[in-house]
Amino acid sequence: MIWVYFAIFLAACFAVGSTGGLFPPGPWYERLKKPRWTPPNWLFPVAWTTLYLCIAAAGARAAISPDNGLAMALWALQIALNGLWTPVFFGLQKMRLGLIVLMGLWGAVAACMVALWMVDWIAGVLFVPYLVWVSVAGALNFSVLRLNPEQASEKAQG
Amino acid sequence: MIWVYFAIFLAACFAVGSTGGLFPPGPWYERLKKPRWTPPNWLFPVAWTTLYLCIAAAGARAAISPDNGLAMALWALQIALNGLWTPVFFGLQKMRLGLIVLMGLWGAVAACMVALWMVDWIAGVLFVPYLVWVSVAGALNFSVLRLNPEQASEKAQG
C-alpha cells in the first residue's frame, strides 16, 4: 500500500505545484529588484519537483506507521499553505501577504518534520531539504519586499 | 489530542478557504449568465464554514484511529484540490479548467469518504454534506460554462 499512498500524496503535491504554471512569475516579477543571491528561474521547478518527491515519500512512510495522527494533520496543513503562496504572490502580487503565508508554511513544515521524525526518522530526514528551501524562499520574499517598497505599498492599498 | 488534530485540520481548511476572500467573485462573475437554481452569494461562505468544521472533525477522528493511512492520504489530496478551484475559477477566470479541478475534487472527496468510513463511520458521515455541496458546485460550474460559451472560449485562448 505504500506505493498507493505515495501516489496520492504526490498527486496532492502536484495539485498545489500546478499553481506555479497557472500563476507564472511574468513581467511584474522580472521588473522587481532582487538580491544578488536570487536563484535562477529554471532552478525553482527543478527544486520543487525534487522536494515534492521527498515530501510525498515522507507522507507515505508516516501513513503506514502507527500513531501518525499529528504527522498526518501537519502534513495536510503544510500542503494547504504550500498551495496558497503562488496565487498570493504571483497572482495577486501581494508581497507582504506572501511573506505571512511563507512564515506560516515554515512553521507548519518545521512542526511536521519533528512530528514525522517521531513516527519514522527517515520521513523526518526527507523533510529537511523542504525546510531549507522554504527558508531560502522566505528570505527571498523578504528581500524583494524590502528592495521594492513602492510596489509593496501600492499593492497594500490596491 | 483529538482537539489538537481538529485545530490543525481546521487551520488547513481555513488556509484554503481564505482563497474565497482573496479571489472574490467580482464583476466578471456578476455579469455571467447563471442557472435559475444558483444559490445566493451569501450562502457560499456559510456553507463552506459549516463544511470545514465537518471536514476537520472527520480528519481528527481518523487521525486518532489505527490503519488510517489511506484516509489521511486522501484527506490531504482533497484539501490540496479544494484550494485550487477558487484561484483557477475566480482568479484566472478559467471555467473549463475550474470544472476539471472540481471533477478531480469530487473524486478525491468521494474516495476519502469511503476510506474514512472504513476507519470510523462517523468520519465518513461527516463527509456526506461535503460531497453533496461539491456536486452542486460542479453542476453550477458546468451550467455557467454552457450558458456563457463566448467567455469560455475567450479565456481558453487567452
Short mmCIF file of C-alpha atoms in Angstrom, two decimals, chain A residues 1 4-5 8-9 11-12 15-16 18-19 22-23 63 68-70 72-77 79-81 84 87-88 92 97, chain B residues 1 4-5 8-9 11-12 15-16 18-19 22-23 63 68-70 72-77 79-81 84 87-88 92 97:
data_model
loop_
_atom_site.label_atom_id
_atom_site.label_comp_id
_atom_site.label_asym_id
_atom_site.label_seq_id
_atom_site.Cartn_x
_atom_site.Cartn_y
_atom_site.Cartn_z
CA MET A 1 0.00 0.00 0.00
CA VAL A 4 -0.62 3.84 -3.39
CA TYR A 5 -0.14 6.29 -0.52
CA ILE A 8 -1.90 10.01 -3.57
CA PHE A 9 0.44 12.29 -1.62
CA ALA A 11 -0.93 13.94 -6.57
CA ALA A 12 -1.64 16.39 -3.73
CA ALA A 15 -2.03 19.77 -7.47
CA VAL A 16 -0.58 22.61 -5.41
CA SER A 18 0.37 23.35 -10.65
CA THR A 19 -0.12 26.89 -9.31
CA LEU A 22 -1.04 28.77 -13.61
CA PHE A 23 0.41 31.88 -11.94
CA ALA A 63 0.86 6.83 6.60
CA ASN A 68 0.81 9.00 12.91
CA GLY A 69 -2.07 11.40 13.73
CA LEU A 70 -0.04 14.52 14.45
CA MET A 72 -0.68 13.43 9.14
CA ALA A 73 -2.54 16.51 10.37
CA LEU A 74 0.57 18.67 9.93
CA TRP A 75 1.27 17.15 6.51
CA ALA A 76 -2.21 18.30 5.44
CA LEU A 77 -1.61 21.78 6.89
CA ILE A 79 0.25 21.22 1.70
CA ALA A 80 -2.69 23.62 2.14
CA LEU A 81 -0.31 26.52 2.89
CA LEU A 84 -1.57 29.35 -1.19
CA PRO A 87 -1.58 32.62 -6.13
CA VAL A 88 -1.00 35.27 -3.41
CA LEU A 92 -2.33 38.92 -6.57
CA LEU A 97 0.75 38.67 2.47
CA MET B 1 -5.02 15.00 21.27
CA VAL B 4 -5.17 19.47 18.66
CA TYR B 5 -5.69 17.43 15.50
CA ILE B 8 -4.63 21.66 12.78
CA PHE B 9 -7.06 20.23 10.22
CA ALA B 11 -6.32 25.56 10.08
CA ALA B 12 -5.66 23.69 6.81
CA ALA B 15 -5.96 28.30 4.74
CA VAL B 16 -7.55 27.03 1.53
CA SER B 18 -9.03 32.11 2.53
CA THR B 19 -8.84 31.95 -1.28
CA LEU B 22 -8.51 36.68 -1.80
CA PHE B 23 -10.17 35.88 -5.14
CA ALA B 63 -6.14 10.74 12.83
CA ASN B 68 -5.81 5.44 8.81
CA GLY B 69 -3.17 5.70 6.04
CA LEU B 70 -5.49 5.74 3.04
CA MET B 72 -5.18 10.52 5.69
CA ALA B 73 -3.59 10.49 2.22
CA LEU B 74 -6.96 11.20 0.58
CA TRP B 75 -7.76 13.91 3.15
CA ALA B 76 -4.54 15.66 2.09
CA LEU B 77 -5.42 15.27 -1.60
CA ILE B 79 -7.63 19.80 0.71
CA ALA B 80 -4.96 20.43 -1.95
CA LEU B 81 -7.57 20.33 -4.74
CA LEU B 84 -7.00 25.18 -6.26
CA PRO B 87 -7.79 30.84 -7.82
CA VAL B 88 -8.45 29.00 -11.11
CA LEU B 92 -7.81 33.23 -13.72
CA LEU B 97 -10.08 24.25 -16.04
#
